[in-house]
Amino acid sequence: MNVLLDNLSLYGQGLLGTVELTVFASLLALVLGFVMAAFRVAPVGSLRIFGTVWVTVLRNTPLTLLFFAVLLGLPRFGLVLPFQLFAVLALGCYTSAFICEAVRSGINTVPAGQGEAARSLGMTFVQTLGLVVLPQAFRSVIPPIGSTLIALAKNSAIAGSFSVVELLGVYKPLNEMGYGIVWSFVWIAVGYLLVTLTIGALFNALEKHYGVAR
C-alpha cells in the first residue's frame, strides 16, 4: 500500500490521463465508425471504396506504427498539436475500423425488407439508414462495441511511450524513486481494471435496456 499512498497524486494524474484518452478517443471512434459503416453500405461506389480502404488499412496496421505515423509524422507536414490530441487521433482512428465492422455486421442483421419498405415510402438512403436501419442494428452491436472500447482503454497504454500522461507511464518515475516495480505495476493494473470494469458495466446496462433478447 505504501507505493499507492505515497504517490496517490501521481497515480491520480495517470488515471485521469487514461480516462481522458479513453473518453475522447472513444467518442472519435464511435463517430468515425458509424460514418464508415454508412460508407460501406452506401449505394455510391466511391464511398464504399473509401470505407473499405479505411477499414483494411487501419485494421492491418500495428497500433504502435500508427502512433509513430501520427505523433511523429504529422508535425513534419506542419500539423503541430499537443501530443495528447495526437494520441486521441491515433487511438480513435484505429478503433473506428473495428467499430465500423461491428456496426456493419449489425446492419446486415436487419432484414432487407426494412430498407425496401422505407425506400418505397420515399425515404432517402440517409433517412433509411438513420431512422430505420441503424436504430435496429444498434441493439445487436452493443456487446461488440463495448468489447472494442474496452480494448481501446487498454491500448491507450501505448501513448505513455510518446510523452503522453497516462496510467502505465507512472511506473517510470516510481522506478526512478526506487519503488519495487512489481507493486508499482499491481496498482497500475488496478487502475486499468477500474476503467475497463466501468466501461463493461455501462455497456451491460445498455444491453439490458436496448439489447435484443436471444
mmCIF file of C-alpha atoms in Angstrom:
data_model
loop_
_atom_site.group_PDB
_atom_site.id
_atom_site.type_symbol
_atom_site.label_atom_id
_atom_site.label_comp_id
_atom_site.label_asym_id
_atom_site.label_seq_id
_atom_site.Cartn_x
_atom_site.Cartn_y
_atom_site.Cartn_z
ATOM 1 C CA MET A 1 0.000 0.000 0.000
ATOM 2 C CA ASN A 2 2.926 2.379 0.577
ATOM 3 C CA VAL A 3 3.568 2.666 -3.149
ATOM 4 C CA LEU A 4 -0.011 3.814 -3.706
ATOM 5 C CA LEU A 5 -0.425 6.023 -0.634
ATOM 6 C CA ASP A 6 2.930 7.767 -1.019
ATOM 7 C CA ASN A 7 2.260 8.528 -4.693
ATOM 8 C CA LEU A 8 -1.502 8.944 -4.768
ATOM 9 C CA SER A 9 -1.349 12.186 -6.766
ATOM 10 C CA LEU A 10 0.952 10.586 -9.343
ATOM 11 C CA TYR A 11 -1.388 7.629 -9.777
ATOM 12 C CA GLY A 12 -4.322 10.035 -9.896
ATOM 13 C CA GLN A 13 -2.764 12.043 -12.719
ATOM 14 C CA GLY A 14 -2.039 8.868 -14.665
ATOM 15 C CA LEU A 15 -5.553 7.526 -14.140
ATOM 16 C CA LEU A 16 -7.070 10.845 -15.194
ATOM 17 C CA GLY A 17 -4.908 10.865 -18.323
ATOM 18 C CA THR A 18 -6.045 7.335 -19.225
ATOM 19 C CA VAL A 19 -9.703 8.236 -18.634
ATOM 20 C CA GLU A 20 -9.420 11.350 -20.806
ATOM 21 C CA LEU A 21 -7.710 9.428 -23.603
ATOM 22 C CA THR A 22 -10.327 6.691 -23.408
ATOM 23 C CA VAL A 23 -13.314 9.039 -23.396
ATOM 24 C CA PHE A 24 -12.194 11.333 -26.218
ATOM 25 C CA ALA A 25 -10.791 8.541 -28.392
ATOM 26 C CA SER A 26 -13.988 6.525 -27.855
ATOM 27 C CA LEU A 27 -16.144 9.435 -28.997
ATOM 28 C CA LEU A 28 -13.986 9.881 -32.112
ATOM 29 C CA ALA A 29 -14.011 6.132 -32.808
ATOM 30 C CA LEU A 30 -17.802 5.918 -32.489
ATOM 31 C CA VAL A 31 -18.418 8.857 -34.817
ATOM 32 C CA LEU A 32 -15.925 7.665 -37.443
ATOM 33 C CA GLY A 33 -17.021 4.047 -37.040
ATOM 34 C CA PHE A 34 -20.676 4.802 -37.731
ATOM 35 C CA VAL A 35 -19.769 7.074 -40.647
ATOM 36 C CA MET A 36 -17.504 4.451 -42.210
ATOM 37 C CA ALA A 37 -20.144 1.764 -41.714
ATOM 38 C CA ALA A 38 -22.584 4.012 -43.584
ATOM 39 C CA PHE A 39 -19.995 4.451 -46.330
ATOM 40 C CA ARG A 40 -19.512 0.691 -46.622
ATOM 41 C CA VAL A 41 -23.210 0.078 -47.287
ATOM 42 C CA ALA A 42 -23.804 3.239 -49.333
ATOM 43 C CA PRO A 43 -25.143 2.981 -52.883
ATOM 44 C CA VAL A 44 -22.285 5.217 -54.087
ATOM 45 C CA GLY A 45 -19.308 3.162 -55.216
ATOM 46 C CA SER A 46 -16.642 5.733 -54.303
ATOM 47 C CA LEU A 47 -17.916 5.857 -50.708
ATOM 48 C CA ARG A 48 -17.869 2.075 -50.441
ATOM 49 C CA ILE A 49 -14.286 2.004 -51.732
ATOM 50 C CA PHE A 50 -13.212 4.719 -49.282
ATOM 51 C CA GLY A 51 -14.802 2.870 -46.357
ATOM 52 C CA THR A 52 -13.236 -0.425 -47.402
ATOM 53 C CA VAL A 53 -9.768 1.108 -47.749
ATOM 54 C CA TRP A 54 -10.121 2.865 -44.368
ATOM 55 C CA VAL A 55 -11.009 -0.370 -42.584
ATOM 56 C CA THR A 56 -8.492 -2.526 -44.417
ATOM 57 C CA VAL A 57 -5.545 -0.203 -43.820
ATOM 58 C CA LEU A 58 -6.269 0.567 -40.164
ATOM 59 C CA ARG A 59 -7.186 -2.975 -39.132
ATOM 60 C CA ASN A 60 -3.961 -4.311 -40.629
ATOM 61 C CA THR A 61 -1.644 -1.591 -39.297
ATOM 62 C CA PRO A 62 0.022 -2.142 -35.894
ATOM 63 C CA LEU A 63 -1.193 0.466 -33.426
ATOM 64 C CA THR A 64 2.353 1.356 -32.395
ATOM 65 C CA LEU A 65 3.238 2.088 -36.018
ATOM 66 C CA LEU A 66 0.138 4.267 -36.299
ATOM 67 C CA PHE A 67 1.243 6.210 -33.216
ATOM 68 C CA PHE A 68 4.630 6.812 -34.838
ATOM 69 C CA ALA A 69 2.951 7.945 -38.053
ATOM 70 C CA VAL A 70 0.602 10.369 -36.287
ATOM 71 C CA LEU A 71 2.738 11.711 -33.444
ATOM 72 C CA LEU A 72 5.989 11.937 -35.368
ATOM 73 C CA GLY A 73 4.835 12.140 -38.986
ATOM 74 C CA LEU A 74 2.091 14.782 -38.958
ATOM 75 C CA PRO A 75 4.284 17.524 -37.397
ATOM 76 C CA ARG A 76 6.607 17.172 -40.404
ATOM 77 C CA PHE A 77 3.705 18.347 -42.564
ATOM 78 C CA GLY A 78 3.094 21.423 -40.421
ATOM 79 C CA LEU A 79 0.348 19.999 -38.198
ATOM 80 C CA VAL A 80 1.536 20.713 -34.660
ATOM 81 C CA LEU A 81 -0.793 19.744 -31.812
ATOM 82 C CA PRO A 82 -0.341 18.624 -28.193
ATOM 83 C CA PHE A 83 0.771 15.011 -28.018
ATOM 84 C CA GLN A 84 -2.423 14.080 -26.170
ATOM 85 C CA LEU A 85 -4.518 15.201 -29.138
ATOM 86 C CA PHE A 86 -2.307 13.215 -31.485
ATOM 87 C CA ALA A 87 -2.788 10.176 -29.233
ATOM 88 C CA VAL A 88 -6.579 10.635 -29.304
ATOM 89 C CA LEU A 89 -6.424 10.863 -33.093
ATOM 90 C CA ALA A 90 -4.349 7.684 -33.417
ATOM 91 C CA LEU A 91 -6.458 5.681 -30.951
ATOM 92 C CA GLY A 92 -9.753 6.949 -32.308
ATOM 93 C CA CYS A 93 -8.962 6.307 -35.963
ATOM 94 C CA TYR A 94 -7.535 2.851 -35.252
ATOM 95 C CA THR A 95 -10.530 1.784 -33.161
ATOM 96 C CA SER A 96 -13.019 3.259 -35.642
ATOM 97 C CA ALA A 97 -12.147 0.488 -38.101
ATOM 98 C CA PHE A 98 -13.285 -2.158 -35.605
ATOM 99 C CA ILE A 99 -16.376 -0.151 -34.645
ATOM 100 C CA CYS A 100 -17.209 0.115 -38.353
ATOM 101 C CA GLU A 101 -17.113 -3.638 -38.845
ATOM 102 C CA ALA A 102 -19.213 -4.231 -35.726
ATOM 103 C CA VAL A 103 -21.841 -1.752 -36.927
ATOM 104 C CA ARG A 104 -21.779 -3.150 -40.467
ATOM 105 C CA SER A 105 -22.402 -6.643 -39.121
ATOM 106 C CA GLY A 106 -25.342 -5.230 -37.179
ATOM 107 C CA ILE A 107 -26.695 -3.552 -40.311
ATOM 108 C CA ASN A 108 -26.552 -6.912 -42.080
ATOM 109 C CA THR A 109 -28.790 -8.445 -39.396
ATOM 110 C CA VAL A 110 -31.615 -6.030 -40.260
ATOM 111 C CA PRO A 111 -33.968 -7.678 -42.788
ATOM 112 C CA ALA A 112 -33.583 -6.242 -46.275
ATOM 113 C CA GLY A 113 -37.314 -5.699 -46.394
ATOM 114 C CA GLN A 114 -36.995 -2.961 -43.799
ATOM 115 C CA GLY A 115 -34.865 -0.850 -46.111
ATOM 116 C CA GLU A 116 -37.006 -1.651 -49.147
ATOM 117 C CA ALA A 117 -40.158 -0.608 -47.277
ATOM 118 C CA ALA A 118 -38.513 2.672 -46.242
ATOM 119 C CA ARG A 119 -37.427 3.424 -49.800
ATOM 120 C CA SER A 120 -40.901 2.621 -51.094
ATOM 121 C CA LEU A 121 -42.195 5.371 -48.795
ATOM 122 C CA GLY A 122 -39.866 7.843 -50.498
ATOM 123 C CA MET A 123 -37.109 7.922 -47.866
ATOM 124 C CA THR A 124 -33.574 8.744 -48.985
ATOM 125 C CA PHE A 125 -30.607 6.495 -48.200
ATOM 126 C CA VAL A 126 -29.593 8.731 -45.282
ATOM 127 C CA GLN A 127 -33.130 8.728 -43.860
ATOM 128 C CA THR A 128 -33.470 4.967 -44.286
ATOM 129 C CA LEU A 129 -30.147 4.335 -42.599
ATOM 130 C CA GLY A 130 -30.605 6.837 -39.776
ATOM 131 C CA LEU A 131 -34.285 6.287 -38.993
ATOM 132 C CA VAL A 132 -34.873 2.633 -39.839
ATOM 133 C CA VAL A 133 -31.716 0.535 -40.137
ATOM 134 C CA LEU A 134 -29.234 1.923 -37.585
ATOM 135 C CA PRO A 135 -31.681 2.040 -34.641
ATOM 136 C CA GLN A 136 -32.334 -1.675 -35.149
ATOM 137 C CA ALA A 137 -28.697 -2.511 -35.831
ATOM 138 C CA PHE A 138 -27.515 -0.659 -32.725
ATOM 139 C CA ARG A 139 -29.401 -3.028 -30.463
ATOM 140 C CA SER A 140 -27.423 -6.021 -31.720
ATOM 141 C CA VAL A 141 -23.971 -4.391 -31.728
ATOM 142 C CA ILE A 142 -23.875 -3.093 -28.148
ATOM 143 C CA PRO A 143 -21.739 -6.030 -26.823
ATOM 144 C CA PRO A 144 -19.077 -5.941 -29.582
ATOM 145 C CA ILE A 145 -18.807 -2.155 -29.383
ATOM 146 C CA GLY A 146 -18.354 -2.423 -25.611
ATOM 147 C CA SER A 147 -15.592 -5.003 -26.056
ATOM 148 C CA THR A 148 -13.897 -2.801 -28.646
ATOM 149 C CA LEU A 149 -13.908 0.234 -26.342
ATOM 150 C CA ILE A 150 -12.501 -1.870 -23.503
ATOM 151 C CA ALA A 151 -9.670 -2.825 -25.847
ATOM 152 C CA LEU A 152 -9.228 0.881 -26.645
ATOM 153 C CA ALA A 153 -8.796 1.672 -22.938
ATOM 154 C CA LYS A 154 -6.034 -0.921 -22.676
ATOM 155 C CA ASN A 155 -4.429 0.194 -25.935
ATOM 156 C CA SER A 156 -4.119 3.713 -24.511
ATOM 157 C CA ALA A 157 -1.090 2.413 -22.587
ATOM 158 C CA ILE A 158 0.951 2.824 -25.786
ATOM 159 C CA ALA A 159 0.535 6.605 -25.508
ATOM 160 C CA GLY A 160 2.826 6.636 -22.471
ATOM 161 C CA SER A 161 5.770 5.865 -24.719
ATOM 162 C CA PHE A 162 5.120 9.127 -26.591
ATOM 163 C CA SER A 163 5.266 11.589 -23.676
ATOM 164 C CA VAL A 164 1.518 11.439 -23.063
ATOM 165 C CA VAL A 165 0.400 11.401 -19.426
ATOM 166 C CA GLU A 166 -1.411 8.129 -18.784
ATOM 167 C CA LEU A 167 -1.502 5.339 -16.230
ATOM 168 C CA LEU A 168 1.210 2.989 -17.488
ATOM 169 C CA GLY A 169 3.731 5.830 -17.633
ATOM 170 C CA VAL A 170 3.523 6.142 -13.839
ATOM 171 C CA TYR A 171 5.973 3.277 -13.426
ATOM 172 C CA LYS A 172 8.865 5.352 -14.821
ATOM 173 C CA PRO A 173 9.065 7.973 -12.016
ATOM 174 C CA LEU A 174 8.264 5.304 -9.425
ATOM 175 C CA ASN A 175 11.140 3.181 -10.689
ATOM 176 C CA GLU A 176 13.463 6.181 -10.528
ATOM 177 C CA MET A 177 12.392 6.764 -6.910
ATOM 178 C CA GLY A 178 13.362 3.208 -6.016
ATOM 179 C CA TYR A 179 9.937 1.637 -5.529
ATOM 180 C CA GLY A 180 9.506 -2.053 -6.297
ATOM 181 C CA ILE A 181 8.418 -2.442 -9.899
ATOM 182 C CA VAL A 182 6.076 -5.340 -9.092
ATOM 183 C CA TRP A 183 3.872 -3.349 -6.721
ATOM 184 C CA SER A 184 4.047 -0.329 -8.984
ATOM 185 C CA PHE A 185 2.543 -2.412 -11.761
ATOM 186 C CA VAL A 186 -0.004 -4.027 -9.445
ATOM 187 C CA TRP A 187 -1.608 -0.651 -8.725
ATOM 188 C CA ILE A 188 -1.361 0.330 -12.373
ATOM 189 C CA ALA A 189 -3.253 -2.865 -13.233
ATOM 190 C CA VAL A 190 -5.886 -1.988 -10.626
ATOM 191 C CA GLY A 191 -6.326 1.399 -12.297
ATOM 192 C CA TYR A 192 -6.869 -0.177 -15.718
ATOM 193 C CA LEU A 193 -9.259 -2.654 -14.129
ATOM 194 C CA LEU A 194 -11.347 0.212 -12.751
ATOM 195 C CA VAL A 195 -11.553 1.815 -16.198
ATOM 196 C CA THR A 196 -12.432 -1.379 -18.060
ATOM 197 C CA LEU A 197 -14.959 -2.540 -15.444
ATOM 198 C CA THR A 198 -16.671 0.851 -15.659
ATOM 199 C CA ILE A 199 -16.956 0.555 -19.446
ATOM 200 C CA GLY A 200 -18.186 -3.019 -19.093
ATOM 201 C CA ALA A 201 -20.831 -2.010 -16.555
ATOM 202 C CA LEU A 202 -22.021 0.838 -18.792
ATOM 203 C CA PHE A 203 -22.462 -1.415 -21.807
ATOM 204 C CA ASN A 204 -24.064 -4.166 -19.733
ATOM 205 C CA ALA A 205 -26.651 -1.611 -18.644
ATOM 206 C CA LEU A 206 -27.163 -0.511 -22.263
ATOM 207 C CA GLU A 207 -27.517 -4.125 -23.374
ATOM 208 C CA LYS A 208 -30.148 -4.857 -20.726
ATOM 209 C CA HIS A 209 -32.086 -1.754 -21.712
ATOM 210 C CA TYR A 210 -31.769 -1.845 -25.512
ATOM 211 C CA GLY A 211 -30.366 -5.253 -26.368
ATOM 212 C CA VAL A 212 -32.094 -7.895 -28.436
ATOM 213 C CA ALA A 213 -33.436 -10.809 -26.423
ATOM 214 C CA ARG A 214 -31.861 -14.061 -27.601
#
